[in-house]
Amino acid sequence: MDSVFWIVIAAMVLIVVLLRFKVIIGLSILSGGLLIWLFESRSLEMLWKAMQQTLVMPRTWDLVLCLYFVMCLEVELRKSGSLHGMVVTMRNIFSSNKVTLAFMPAFLGLLPSLGGARFSAPIVKEASEGIAVDDEEKSAINLWFRHIFEFSNPLMPGVILACGIANVTISDLITHVGWVTILCFVLGWIVLIRPLRITDPEKATNTTNDHSIDWKSLFLAFGPIIASFVLIVAFNMQAALAMGLVVVGFIPLYFLFKRQIPILSVFTESLDKKLFFNVICILYFIQLLTVIGTLDEIVNAFNHSSLPAPAIVACLAFIFGVMTGMGQGYIAIVMPIVALMAPGNIILVGITMVYGLVGQMITPTHLCILVTVDYFKSSLWKTIGKCAWLSFLTALIFSVWTYFRYYN
């Protein structure tokens, strides 16, 4: 095995050990990055260069501000009663909060936003009332259903980037792997939702056959989502700016609908310094690996191996999914290799998308896992374990189907 893999494994072991000893996620991951730096570079200039690039990259501040405004919006929805009214209406429509638990994170997953699981988390918490579900199960439900459209949503930056690099059309990609989105929903429902036991039918089900709809709550709950969607997609606005405008713009509407909210607390309660610190540490970790060339070394090692192309692509996508925790991260690294290996090969593109997501769903560098665990105060490794089981099933079924469909 190439030496770079032993270094990366040692770094991952260090991260796991530190997390086990309750060291905060940001410092644990950054410590792993510094261990790689000690073996690979030891140049203080590289440390400083990576820090500079992290702090000046638009992505960093767009993400931090976007997370902040998402939390502001959550406070608005919660304190105005719109969140509760929306969940009650969904229960009246579908008769059970179980449907809301799966549907709402999936629906919000259509909105392209890094760390967007923080938006759907309070809805999952509200919808879980009256259902026997622990914090780790809430976290896993929020994470899993939030990401089922990761490779079949034409609005996702990662999907657009992948198709542009690999020279395939978005419609071809969706046709090829769109069924995996359905598979992920079905697996999530069977494993995470179906076993849940309803303990309080009054809260979790529609026991009165009341099919009334709280239109005000639906408007105030879905309005910000739709407005953000339009601003980001139709007007190509940065996510942070779009969310900021939505947060401020909807304040007078809450008062107009007689849903008064404490404006000052909206902006003060959302200042989670620990979360922001963790996010910057993770982004610095990714940039450090880029600057010192670790990611390039891993790619070169696989390029010189004798493995078949599908195996190389799957391994690379999985590894960089784990290391970057970001769809755009593994796509930006692996998809150019796919484009060189076999231009326009939709099979390899699909393998990259699915295995990259599998890696992304089992790593503490994934920002959605960070914000979800932080919100529910759940166990990181128990949450990852539940997602890992679902990810394994997804990869297994996808691999078997791909092998017999294209390589047998």
mmCIF file of C-alpha atoms in Angstrom:
data_model
loop_
_atom_site.group_PDB
_atom_site.id
_atom_site.type_symbol
_atom_site.label_atom_id
_atom_site.label_comp_id
_atom_site.label_asym_id
_atom_site.label_seq_id
_atom_site.Cartn_x
_atom_site.Cartn_y
_atom_site.Cartn_z
ATOM 1 C CA MET A 1 0.000 0.000 0.000
ATOM 2 C CA ASP A 2 1.279 3.467 -0.868
ATOM 3 C CA SER A 3 2.621 5.413 2.134
ATOM 4 C CA VAL A 4 0.049 8.180 1.724
ATOM 5 C CA PHE A 5 -2.722 5.730 2.600
ATOM 6 C CA TRP A 6 -1.009 4.747 5.881
ATOM 7 C CA ILE A 7 -0.718 8.435 6.766
ATOM 8 C CA VAL A 8 -4.373 9.062 5.999
ATOM 9 C CA ILE A 9 -5.411 5.979 8.004
ATOM 10 C CA ALA A 10 -3.318 7.187 10.962
ATOM 11 C CA ALA A 11 -5.004 10.595 10.731
ATOM 12 C CA MET A 12 -8.463 9.026 10.655
ATOM 13 C CA VAL A 13 -7.607 6.870 13.685
ATOM 14 C CA LEU A 14 -6.444 9.985 15.542
ATOM 15 C CA ILE A 15 -9.695 11.762 14.695
ATOM 16 C CA VAL A 16 -11.759 8.817 15.950
ATOM 17 C CA VAL A 17 -9.748 8.569 19.196
ATOM 18 C CA LEU A 18 -10.062 12.294 19.899
ATOM 19 C CA LEU A 19 -13.785 12.210 19.245
ATOM 20 C CA ARG A 20 -14.102 9.257 21.603
ATOM 21 C CA PHE A 21 -12.422 11.389 24.290
ATOM 22 C CA LYS A 22 -15.047 14.105 23.725
ATOM 23 C CA VAL A 23 -12.737 16.542 21.933
ATOM 24 C CA ILE A 24 -14.930 18.837 19.829
ATOM 25 C CA ILE A 25 -15.362 17.810 16.215
ATOM 26 C CA GLY A 26 -13.554 20.780 14.677
ATOM 27 C CA LEU A 27 -10.384 20.347 16.728
ATOM 28 C CA SER A 28 -10.414 16.555 16.255
ATOM 29 C CA ILE A 29 -10.560 16.819 12.469
ATOM 30 C CA LEU A 30 -8.009 19.629 12.390
ATOM 31 C CA SER A 31 -5.647 17.477 14.505
ATOM 32 C CA GLY A 32 -5.900 14.747 11.881
ATOM 33 C CA GLY A 33 -5.026 17.299 9.212
ATOM 34 C CA LEU A 34 -2.012 18.488 11.203
ATOM 35 C CA LEU A 35 -0.795 14.894 11.558
ATOM 36 C CA ILE A 36 -0.924 14.509 7.771
ATOM 37 C CA TRP A 37 0.910 17.844 7.457
ATOM 38 C CA LEU A 38 3.672 16.616 9.812
ATOM 39 C CA PHE A 39 4.344 13.582 7.617
ATOM 40 C CA GLU A 40 3.711 15.167 4.228
ATOM 41 C CA SER A 41 5.075 18.711 4.470
ATOM 42 C CA ARG A 42 6.144 20.256 7.805
ATOM 43 C CA SER A 43 6.208 23.599 6.001
ATOM 44 C CA LEU A 44 4.844 26.468 8.082
ATOM 45 C CA GLU A 45 4.291 28.336 4.844
ATOM 46 C CA MET A 46 1.835 25.654 3.736
ATOM 47 C CA LEU A 47 -0.046 25.921 7.036
ATOM 48 C CA TRP A 48 -0.342 29.678 6.624
ATOM 49 C CA LYS A 49 -1.231 29.434 2.937
ATOM 50 C CA ALA A 50 -4.059 26.975 3.657
ATOM 51 C CA MET A 51 -5.349 29.219 6.430
ATOM 52 C CA GLN A 52 -5.282 32.288 4.197
ATOM 53 C CA GLN A 53 -7.093 30.491 1.400
ATOM 54 C CA THR A 54 -9.721 29.155 3.812
ATOM 55 C CA LEU A 55 -10.430 32.605 5.233
ATOM 56 C CA VAL A 56 -10.627 34.408 1.882
ATOM 57 C CA MET A 57 -12.577 31.778 -0.045
ATOM 58 C CA PRO A 58 -16.152 32.965 -0.726
ATOM 59 C CA ARG A 59 -17.362 29.431 0.021
ATOM 60 C CA THR A 60 -16.258 29.728 3.661
ATOM 61 C CA TRP A 61 -18.241 32.824 4.492
ATOM 62 C CA ASP A 62 -21.168 31.909 2.286
ATOM 63 C CA LEU A 63 -21.465 28.689 4.289
ATOM 64 C CA VAL A 64 -21.049 30.304 7.720
ATOM 65 C CA LEU A 65 -23.532 33.080 6.969
ATOM 66 C CA CYS A 66 -25.949 30.665 5.313
ATOM 67 C CA LEU A 67 -25.932 28.465 8.415
ATOM 68 C CA TYR A 68 -26.473 31.526 10.602
ATOM 69 C CA PHE A 69 -29.465 32.745 8.614
ATOM 70 C CA VAL A 70 -30.924 29.229 8.456
ATOM 71 C CA MET A 71 -30.816 29.162 12.257
ATOM 72 C CA CYS A 72 -32.409 32.635 12.350
ATOM 73 C CA LEU A 73 -35.226 31.361 10.152
ATOM 74 C CA GLU A 74 -35.706 28.339 12.390
ATOM 75 C CA VAL A 75 -36.142 30.669 15.393
ATOM 76 C CA GLU A 76 -38.693 32.704 13.425
ATOM 77 C CA LEU A 77 -40.682 29.612 12.467
ATOM 78 C CA ARG A 78 -40.580 28.183 15.976
ATOM 79 C CA LYS A 79 -41.447 31.337 17.904
ATOM 80 C CA SER A 80 -44.203 32.360 15.493
ATOM 81 C CA GLY A 81 -45.913 28.974 15.848
ATOM 82 C CA SER A 82 -45.681 28.416 12.087
ATOM 83 C CA LEU A 83 -43.552 25.289 12.497
ATOM 84 C CA HIS A 84 -46.073 23.640 14.815
ATOM 85 C CA GLY A 85 -48.997 24.680 12.611
ATOM 86 C CA MET A 86 -47.304 23.228 9.532
ATOM 87 C CA VAL A 87 -46.635 19.869 11.224
ATOM 88 C CA VAL A 88 -50.239 19.678 12.495
ATOM 89 C CA THR A 89 -51.523 20.400 8.983
ATOM 90 C CA MET A 90 -49.244 17.733 7.498
ATOM 91 C CA ARG A 91 -50.547 15.285 10.089
ATOM 92 C CA ASN A 92 -54.134 16.165 9.168
ATOM 93 C CA ILE A 93 -53.377 15.603 5.489
ATOM 94 C CA PHE A 94 -51.375 12.362 5.798
ATOM 95 C CA SER A 95 -53.004 11.070 9.023
ATOM 96 C CA SER A 96 -49.624 10.302 10.631
ATOM 97 C CA ASN A 97 -46.498 12.266 11.559
ATOM 98 C CA LYS A 98 -44.413 9.362 10.243
ATOM 99 C CA VAL A 99 -44.960 10.646 6.711
ATOM 100 C CA THR A 100 -43.848 14.134 7.756
ATOM 101 C CA LEU A 101 -40.684 12.701 9.348
ATOM 102 C CA ALA A 102 -39.596 11.304 5.976
ATOM 103 C CA PHE A 103 -41.178 13.783 3.576
ATOM 104 C CA MET A 104 -40.040 17.106 5.015
ATOM 105 C CA PRO A 105 -36.253 16.437 5.156
ATOM 106 C CA ALA A 106 -36.491 15.020 1.619
ATOM 107 C CA PHE A 107 -38.414 18.062 0.396
ATOM 108 C CA LEU A 108 -35.944 20.474 1.995
ATOM 109 C CA GLY A 109 -33.123 18.451 0.452
ATOM 110 C CA LEU A 110 -34.217 19.821 -2.913
ATOM 111 C CA LEU A 111 -32.943 23.225 -1.788
ATOM 112 C CA PRO A 112 -29.213 23.450 -2.594
ATOM 113 C CA SER A 113 -27.657 24.626 0.664
ATOM 114 C CA LEU A 114 -24.494 23.430 2.422
ATOM 115 C CA GLY A 115 -25.314 22.359 5.949
ATOM 116 C CA GLY A 116 -29.030 22.532 5.091
ATOM 117 C CA ALA A 117 -29.828 19.699 7.486
ATOM 118 C CA ARG A 118 -29.960 22.386 10.183
ATOM 119 C CA PHE A 119 -33.134 23.691 8.543
ATOM 120 C CA SER A 120 -34.977 20.371 8.507
ATOM 121 C CA ALA A 121 -33.833 19.303 11.998
ATOM 122 C CA PRO A 122 -36.432 21.330 13.962
ATOM 123 C CA ILE A 123 -39.180 20.003 11.686
ATOM 124 C CA VAL A 124 -38.080 16.428 12.429
ATOM 125 C CA LYS A 125 -38.072 17.263 16.142
ATOM 126 C CA GLU A 126 -41.588 18.725 15.966
ATOM 127 C CA ALA A 127 -42.930 15.841 13.859
ATOM 128 C CA SER A 128 -41.490 13.245 16.252
ATOM 129 C CA GLU A 129 -43.872 14.291 19.042
ATOM 130 C CA GLY A 130 -45.897 11.278 20.160
ATOM 131 C CA ILE A 131 -43.513 8.806 18.519
ATOM 132 C CA ALA A 132 -40.943 6.662 20.340
ATOM 133 C CA VAL A 133 -37.778 7.882 18.614
ATOM 134 C CA ASP A 134 -34.449 8.640 20.290
ATOM 135 C CA ASP A 135 -32.011 11.422 19.419
ATOM 136 C CA GLU A 136 -29.813 9.222 17.219
ATOM 137 C CA GLU A 137 -32.830 8.039 15.233
ATOM 138 C CA LYS A 138 -33.973 11.639 14.753
ATOM 139 C CA SER A 139 -30.485 12.564 13.552
ATOM 140 C CA ALA A 140 -30.319 9.627 11.146
ATOM 141 C CA ILE A 141 -33.802 10.370 9.753
ATOM 142 C CA ASN A 142 -32.884 14.006 9.219
ATOM 143 C CA LEU A 143 -29.580 13.165 7.537
ATOM 144 C CA TRP A 144 -30.690 10.284 5.368
ATOM 145 C CA PHE A 145 -33.820 11.722 3.827
ATOM 146 C CA ARG A 146 -32.148 15.130 3.449
ATOM 147 C CA HIS A 147 -29.633 13.596 0.999
ATOM 148 C CA ILE A 148 -31.641 11.212 -1.154
ATOM 149 C CA PHE A 149 -31.706 13.725 -4.042
ATOM 150 C CA GLU A 150 -27.960 14.360 -3.923
ATOM 151 C CA PHE A 151 -27.331 12.763 -7.335
ATOM 152 C CA SER A 152 -30.701 13.304 -9.024
ATOM 153 C CA ASN A 153 -31.589 16.924 -8.247
ATOM 154 C CA PRO A 154 -30.818 19.101 -11.309
ATOM 155 C CA LEU A 155 -30.492 22.136 -9.016
ATOM 156 C CA MET A 156 -27.644 20.679 -6.953
ATOM 157 C CA PRO A 157 -24.315 22.420 -7.667
ATOM 158 C CA GLY A 158 -22.605 19.013 -7.450
ATOM 159 C CA VAL A 159 -24.840 17.541 -10.154
ATOM 160 C CA ILE A 160 -24.269 20.530 -12.431
ATOM 161 C CA LEU A 161 -20.506 20.395 -11.815
ATOM 162 C CA ALA A 162 -20.325 16.634 -12.418
ATOM 163 C CA CYS A 163 -22.200 16.779 -15.708
ATOM 164 C CA GLY A 164 -20.141 19.741 -16.903
ATOM 165 C CA ILE A 165 -16.806 18.052 -16.193
ATOM 166 C CA ALA A 166 -17.771 14.583 -17.454
ATOM 167 C CA ASN A 167 -19.565 15.912 -20.547
ATOM 168 C CA VAL A 168 -22.883 14.179 -19.894
ATOM 169 C CA THR A 169 -26.327 15.753 -19.776
ATOM 170 C CA ILE A 170 -28.180 16.217 -16.504
ATOM 171 C CA SER A 171 -31.174 14.368 -17.945
ATOM 172 C CA ASP A 172 -28.956 11.361 -18.787
ATOM 173 C CA LEU A 173 -27.529 11.335 -15.262
ATOM 174 C CA ILE A 174 -30.991 11.477 -13.694
ATOM 175 C CA THR A 175 -32.217 8.735 -16.017
ATOM 176 C CA HIS A 176 -29.228 6.597 -15.046
ATOM 177 C CA VAL A 177 -29.214 7.016 -11.241
ATOM 178 C CA GLY A 178 -32.608 8.550 -10.492
ATOM 179 C CA TRP A 179 -33.855 5.133 -9.379
ATOM 180 C CA VAL A 180 -31.279 5.216 -6.572
ATOM 181 C CA THR A 181 -33.146 8.165 -5.045
ATOM 182 C CA ILE A 182 -36.273 5.992 -4.908
ATOM 183 C CA LEU A 183 -34.169 3.158 -3.480
ATOM 184 C CA CYS A 184 -32.790 5.447 -0.746
ATOM 185 C CA PHE A 185 -36.296 6.587 0.210
ATOM 186 C CA VAL A 186 -37.597 3.017 0.384
ATOM 187 C CA LEU A 187 -34.613 1.793 2.422
ATOM 188 C CA GLY A 188 -34.908 4.784 4.754
ATOM 189 C CA TRP A 189 -38.611 4.141 5.243
ATOM 190 C CA ILE A 190 -38.118 0.411 5.945
ATOM 191 C CA VAL A 191 -35.133 0.841 8.288
ATOM 192 C CA LEU A 192 -35.788 4.187 9.995
ATOM 193 C CA ILE A 193 -39.513 5.023 9.818
ATOM 194 C CA ARG A 194 -41.546 1.814 9.680
ATOM 195 C CA PRO A 195 -40.243 0.338 12.999
ATOM 196 C CA LEU A 196 -41.115 3.499 14.954
ATOM 197 C CA ARG A 197 -43.818 3.002 17.562
ATOM 198 C CA ILE A 198 -46.513 5.633 18.124
ATOM 199 C CA THR A 199 -46.852 6.272 21.864
ATOM 200 C CA ASP A 200 -49.295 9.183 21.804
ATOM 201 C CA PRO A 201 -51.892 8.941 18.994
ATOM 202 C CA GLU A 202 -53.278 12.352 19.962
ATOM 203 C CA LYS A 203 -49.984 13.994 18.948
ATOM 204 C CA ALA A 204 -48.770 11.664 16.202
ATOM 205 C CA THR A 205 -51.910 10.723 14.286
ATOM 206 C CA ASN A 206 -55.128 12.279 13.078
ATOM 207 C CA THR A 207 -57.471 10.671 15.583
ATOM 208 C CA THR A 208 -60.355 13.123 15.004
ATOM 209 C CA ASN A 209 -60.528 12.913 11.204
ATOM 210 C CA ASP A 210 -59.764 16.626 11.210
ATOM 211 C CA HIS A 211 -58.638 17.535 7.684
ATOM 212 C CA SER A 212 -58.461 21.278 8.259
ATOM 213 C CA ILE A 213 -55.509 23.146 6.785
ATOM 214 C CA ASP A 214 -53.726 26.014 8.522
ATOM 215 C CA TRP A 215 -53.009 28.043 5.403
ATOM 216 C CA LYS A 216 -51.214 30.807 7.338
ATOM 217 C CA SER A 217 -48.754 28.368 8.876
ATOM 218 C CA LEU A 218 -48.206 26.613 5.540
ATOM 219 C CA PHE A 219 -47.480 29.935 3.846
ATOM 220 C CA LEU A 220 -45.137 31.116 6.603
ATOM 221 C CA ALA A 221 -43.370 27.720 6.720
ATOM 222 C CA PHE A 222 -43.067 26.954 3.008
ATOM 223 C CA GLY A 223 -42.856 30.573 1.857
ATOM 224 C CA PRO A 224 -39.259 31.084 3.047
ATOM 225 C CA ILE A 225 -38.215 27.781 1.450
ATOM 226 C CA ILE A 226 -39.781 28.642 -1.894
ATOM 227 C CA ALA A 227 -38.457 32.211 -1.772
ATOM 228 C CA SER A 228 -34.918 30.946 -1.063
ATOM 229 C CA PHE A 229 -35.255 28.405 -3.864
ATOM 230 C CA VAL A 230 -36.281 31.096 -6.360
ATOM 231 C CA LEU A 231 -33.544 33.534 -5.309
ATOM 232 C CA ILE A 232 -30.806 30.887 -5.474
ATOM 233 C CA VAL A 233 -31.919 29.125 -8.654
ATOM 234 C CA ALA A 234 -33.727 31.717 -10.760
ATOM 235 C CA PHE A 235 -31.583 34.714 -9.816
ATOM 236 C CA ASN A 236 -28.334 32.802 -9.222
ATOM 237 C CA MET A 237 -27.953 34.506 -5.840
ATOM 238 C CA GLN A 238 -25.473 33.270 -3.228
ATOM 239 C CA ALA A 239 -27.142 31.094 -0.597
ATOM 240 C CA ALA A 240 -26.119 33.335 2.317
ATOM 241 C CA LEU A 241 -27.482 36.501 0.693
ATOM 242 C CA ALA A 242 -30.695 34.742 -0.327
ATOM 243 C CA MET A 243 -31.284 33.368 3.173
ATOM 244 C CA GLY A 244 -30.480 36.739 4.753
ATOM 245 C CA LEU A 245 -32.999 38.514 2.542
ATOM 246 C CA VAL A 246 -35.632 35.887 3.313
ATOM 247 C CA VAL A 247 -35.066 36.123 7.078
ATOM 248 C CA VAL A 248 -35.396 39.915 7.071
ATOM 249 C CA GLY A 249 -38.134 40.039 4.448
ATOM 250 C CA PHE A 250 -40.464 37.666 6.275
ATOM 251 C CA ILE A 251 -40.318 39.527 9.626
ATOM 252 C CA PRO A 252 -43.071 42.030 8.679
ATOM 253 C CA LEU A 253 -45.159 39.167 7.282
ATOM 254 C CA TYR A 254 -45.181 37.419 10.664
ATOM 255 C CA PHE A 255 -46.576 40.582 12.233
ATOM 256 C CA LEU A 256 -49.015 41.037 9.356
ATOM 257 C CA PHE A 257 -50.413 37.552 10.067
ATOM 258 C CA LYS A 258 -50.478 38.341 13.799
ATOM 259 C CA ARG A 259 -47.594 35.950 14.537
ATOM 260 C CA GLN A 260 -45.467 38.325 16.597
ATOM 261 C CA ILE A 261 -41.865 37.274 17.139
ATOM 262 C CA PRO A 262 -39.108 38.772 19.351
ATOM 263 C CA ILE A 263 -36.922 40.210 16.600
ATOM 264 C CA LEU A 264 -33.763 40.647 18.687
ATOM 265 C CA SER A 265 -33.801 37.030 19.895
ATOM 266 C CA VAL A 266 -34.043 35.822 16.297
ATOM 267 C CA PHE A 267 -30.543 37.130 15.650
ATOM 268 C CA THR A 268 -28.987 36.531 19.093
ATOM 269 C CA GLU A 269 -30.183 32.964 19.698
ATOM 270 C CA SER A 270 -28.679 31.923 16.361
ATOM 271 C CA LEU A 271 -25.096 32.898 17.270
ATOM 272 C CA ASP A 272 -23.653 29.417 17.819
ATOM 273 C CA LYS A 273 -19.915 30.154 18.114
ATOM 274 C CA LYS A 274 -18.971 26.524 18.677
ATOM 275 C CA LEU A 275 -20.719 25.414 15.501
ATOM 276 C CA PHE A 276 -19.097 28.155 13.427
ATOM 277 C CA PHE A 277 -15.662 27.270 14.834
ATOM 278 C CA ASN A 278 -16.166 23.596 13.924
ATOM 279 C CA VAL A 279 -17.208 24.516 10.384
ATOM 280 C CA ILE A 280 -14.120 26.671 9.794
ATOM 281 C CA CYS A 281 -11.855 23.924 11.190
ATOM 282 C CA ILE A 282 -13.336 21.391 8.746
ATOM 283 C CA LEU A 283 -12.920 23.757 5.792
ATOM 284 C CA TYR A 284 -9.330 24.429 6.873
ATOM 285 C CA PHE A 285 -8.706 20.671 7.046
ATOM 286 C CA ILE A 286 -9.916 20.219 3.455
ATOM 287 C CA GLN A 287 -7.853 23.157 2.200
ATOM 288 C CA LEU A 288 -4.737 21.929 4.025
ATOM 289 C CA LEU A 289 -4.950 18.538 2.288
ATOM 290 C CA THR A 290 -5.325 20.349 -1.021
ATOM 291 C CA VAL A 291 -2.359 22.685 -0.498
ATOM 292 C CA ILE A 292 0.116 20.042 0.688
ATOM 293 C CA GLY A 293 -0.857 17.736 -2.207
ATOM 294 C CA THR A 294 -2.266 14.783 -0.240
ATOM 295 C CA LEU A 295 -5.365 14.553 -2.405
ATOM 296 C CA ASP A 296 -3.241 14.528 -5.577
ATOM 297 C CA GLU A 297 -1.042 11.761 -4.139
ATOM 298 C CA ILE A 298 -4.050 9.540 -3.525
ATOM 299 C CA VAL A 299 -5.301 10.098 -7.064
ATOM 300 C CA ASN A 300 -1.871 9.305 -8.551
ATOM 301 C CA ALA A 301 -1.569 6.135 -6.468
ATOM 302 C CA PHE A 302 -4.846 4.799 -7.877
ATOM 303 C CA ASN A 303 -3.992 5.882 -11.413
ATOM 304 C CA HIS A 304 -0.883 3.680 -11.305
ATOM 305 C CA SER A 305 -2.720 0.650 -9.921
ATOM 306 C CA SER A 306 -3.918 -2.369 -11.907
ATOM 307 C CA LEU A 307 -7.505 -2.182 -10.674
ATOM 308 C CA PRO A 308 -10.286 -1.981 -13.277
ATOM 309 C CA ALA A 309 -11.664 1.492 -13.990
ATOM 310 C CA PRO A 310 -14.992 1.047 -12.114
ATOM 311 C CA ALA A 311 -13.153 -0.122 -8.977
ATOM 312 C CA ILE A 312 -10.722 2.813 -9.139
ATOM 313 C CA VAL A 313 -13.528 5.325 -9.557
ATOM 314 C CA ALA A 314 -15.578 3.774 -6.733
ATOM 315 C CA CYS A 315 -12.602 3.745 -4.348
ATOM 316 C CA LEU A 316 -11.587 7.316 -5.178
ATOM 317 C CA ALA A 317 -15.138 8.642 -4.847
ATOM 318 C CA PHE A 318 -15.596 6.866 -1.522
ATOM 319 C CA ILE A 319 -12.254 8.021 -0.092
ATOM 320 C CA PHE A 320 -12.721 11.647 -1.102
ATOM 321 C CA GLY A 321 -16.321 11.533 0.053
ATOM 322 C CA VAL A 322 -14.979 10.549 3.483
ATOM 323 C CA MET A 323 -12.132 13.054 3.459
ATOM 324 C CA THR A 324 -13.973 16.126 2.186
ATOM 325 C CA GLY A 325 -17.513 15.379 3.381
ATOM 326 C CA MET A 326 -18.788 17.507 0.487
ATOM 327 C CA GLY A 327 -20.426 16.565 -2.796
ATOM 328 C CA GLN A 328 -18.577 19.254 -4.686
ATOM 329 C CA GLY A 329 -15.348 18.067 -3.038
ATOM 330 C CA TYR A 330 -15.255 14.491 -4.329
ATOM 331 C CA ILE A 331 -16.817 15.513 -7.640
ATOM 332 C CA ALA A 332 -14.188 18.187 -8.302
ATOM 333 C CA ILE A 333 -11.394 15.674 -7.596
ATOM 334 C CA VAL A 334 -12.712 12.443 -9.132
ATOM 335 C CA MET A 335 -14.816 13.594 -12.076
ATOM 336 C CA PRO A 336 -11.834 14.972 -14.075
ATOM 337 C CA ILE A 337 -10.268 11.508 -13.796
ATOM 338 C CA VAL A 338 -13.484 9.954 -15.105
ATOM 339 C CA ALA A 339 -13.490 12.460 -17.967
ATOM 340 C CA LEU A 340 -9.925 11.409 -18.898
ATOM 341 C CA MET A 341 -10.558 7.672 -18.490
ATOM 342 C CA ALA A 342 -13.742 7.549 -20.556
ATOM 343 C CA PRO A 343 -15.248 10.849 -21.744
ATOM 344 C CA GLY A 344 -19.028 10.836 -21.507
ATOM 345 C CA ASN A 345 -19.185 7.454 -19.749
ATOM 346 C CA ILE A 346 -22.437 7.693 -17.787
ATOM 347 C CA ILE A 347 -21.722 4.435 -15.934
ATOM 348 C CA LEU A 348 -18.545 5.778 -14.307
ATOM 349 C CA VAL A 349 -20.257 9.094 -13.594
ATOM 350 C CA GLY A 350 -23.052 7.242 -11.775
ATOM 351 C CA ILE A 351 -20.521 5.201 -9.773
ATOM 352 C CA THR A 352 -18.775 8.409 -8.725
ATOM 353 C CA MET A 353 -22.004 10.040 -7.564
ATOM 354 C CA VAL A 354 -23.278 7.057 -5.571
ATOM 355 C CA TYR A 355 -20.002 6.008 -3.932
ATOM 356 C CA GLY A 356 -19.082 9.609 -3.187
ATOM 357 C CA LEU A 357 -22.356 10.049 -1.309
ATOM 358 C CA VAL A 358 -21.777 6.779 0.560
ATOM 359 C CA GLY A 359 -18.432 8.123 1.787
ATOM 360 C CA GLN A 360 -19.990 11.484 2.592
ATOM 361 C CA MET A 361 -22.686 9.886 4.770
ATOM 362 C CA ILE A 362 -20.263 8.130 7.135
ATOM 363 C CA THR A 363 -17.717 10.842 7.911
ATOM 364 C CA PRO A 364 -17.568 13.488 10.652
ATOM 365 C CA THR A 365 -16.216 15.943 8.055
ATOM 366 C CA HIS A 366 -19.732 16.092 6.565
ATOM 367 C CA LEU A 367 -21.158 19.412 7.730
ATOM 368 C CA CYS A 368 -24.754 18.168 7.763
ATOM 369 C CA ILE A 369 -23.748 15.465 10.247
ATOM 370 C CA LEU A 370 -22.010 18.114 12.343
ATOM 371 C CA VAL A 371 -25.012 20.459 12.518
ATOM 372 C CA THR A 372 -27.539 17.626 12.996
ATOM 373 C CA VAL A 373 -25.660 16.010 15.874
ATOM 374 C CA ASP A 374 -25.162 19.452 17.394
ATOM 375 C CA TYR A 375 -28.899 20.214 17.174
ATOM 376 C CA PHE A 376 -30.200 16.931 18.584
ATOM 377 C CA LYS A 377 -27.273 16.481 21.041
ATOM 378 C CA SER A 378 -27.007 12.935 19.769
ATOM 379 C CA SER A 379 -24.096 10.494 19.672
ATOM 380 C CA LEU A 380 -21.946 11.139 16.589
ATOM 381 C CA TRP A 381 -20.900 7.531 16.092
ATOM 382 C CA LYS A 382 -24.334 6.020 16.718
ATOM 383 C CA THR A 383 -25.783 8.434 14.186
ATOM 384 C CA ILE A 384 -23.070 7.635 11.640
ATOM 385 C CA GLY A 385 -23.589 3.916 12.331
ATOM 386 C CA LYS A 386 -27.252 4.111 11.326
ATOM 387 C CA CYS A 387 -26.383 6.033 8.156
ATOM 388 C CA ALA A 388 -23.510 3.612 7.425
ATOM 389 C CA TRP A 389 -25.879 0.632 7.432
ATOM 390 C CA LEU A 390 -28.213 2.332 4.966
ATOM 391 C CA SER A 391 -25.260 3.491 2.844
ATOM 392 C CA PHE A 392 -23.896 -0.063 2.705
ATOM 393 C CA LEU A 393 -27.258 -1.407 1.512
ATOM 394 C CA THR A 394 -27.488 1.327 -1.119
ATOM 395 C CA ALA A 395 -23.948 0.677 -2.410
ATOM 396 C CA LEU A 396 -24.503 -3.096 -2.443
ATOM 397 C CA ILE A 397 -27.754 -2.947 -4.414
ATOM 398 C CA PHE A 398 -26.360 -0.322 -6.794
ATOM 399 C CA SER A 399 -23.158 -2.337 -7.352
ATOM 400 C CA VAL A 400 -24.983 -5.598 -8.030
ATOM 401 C CA TRP A 401 -27.350 -3.860 -10.454
ATOM 402 C CA THR A 402 -24.482 -2.057 -12.234
ATOM 403 C CA TYR A 403 -22.404 -5.236 -12.529
ATOM 404 C CA PHE A 404 -25.141 -7.419 -14.010
ATOM 405 C CA ARG A 405 -26.536 -4.590 -16.148
ATOM 406 C CA TYR A 406 -23.281 -3.374 -17.721
ATOM 407 C CA TYR A 407 -20.318 -5.674 -16.951
ATOM 408 C CA ASN A 408 -21.650 -9.214 -16.979
#
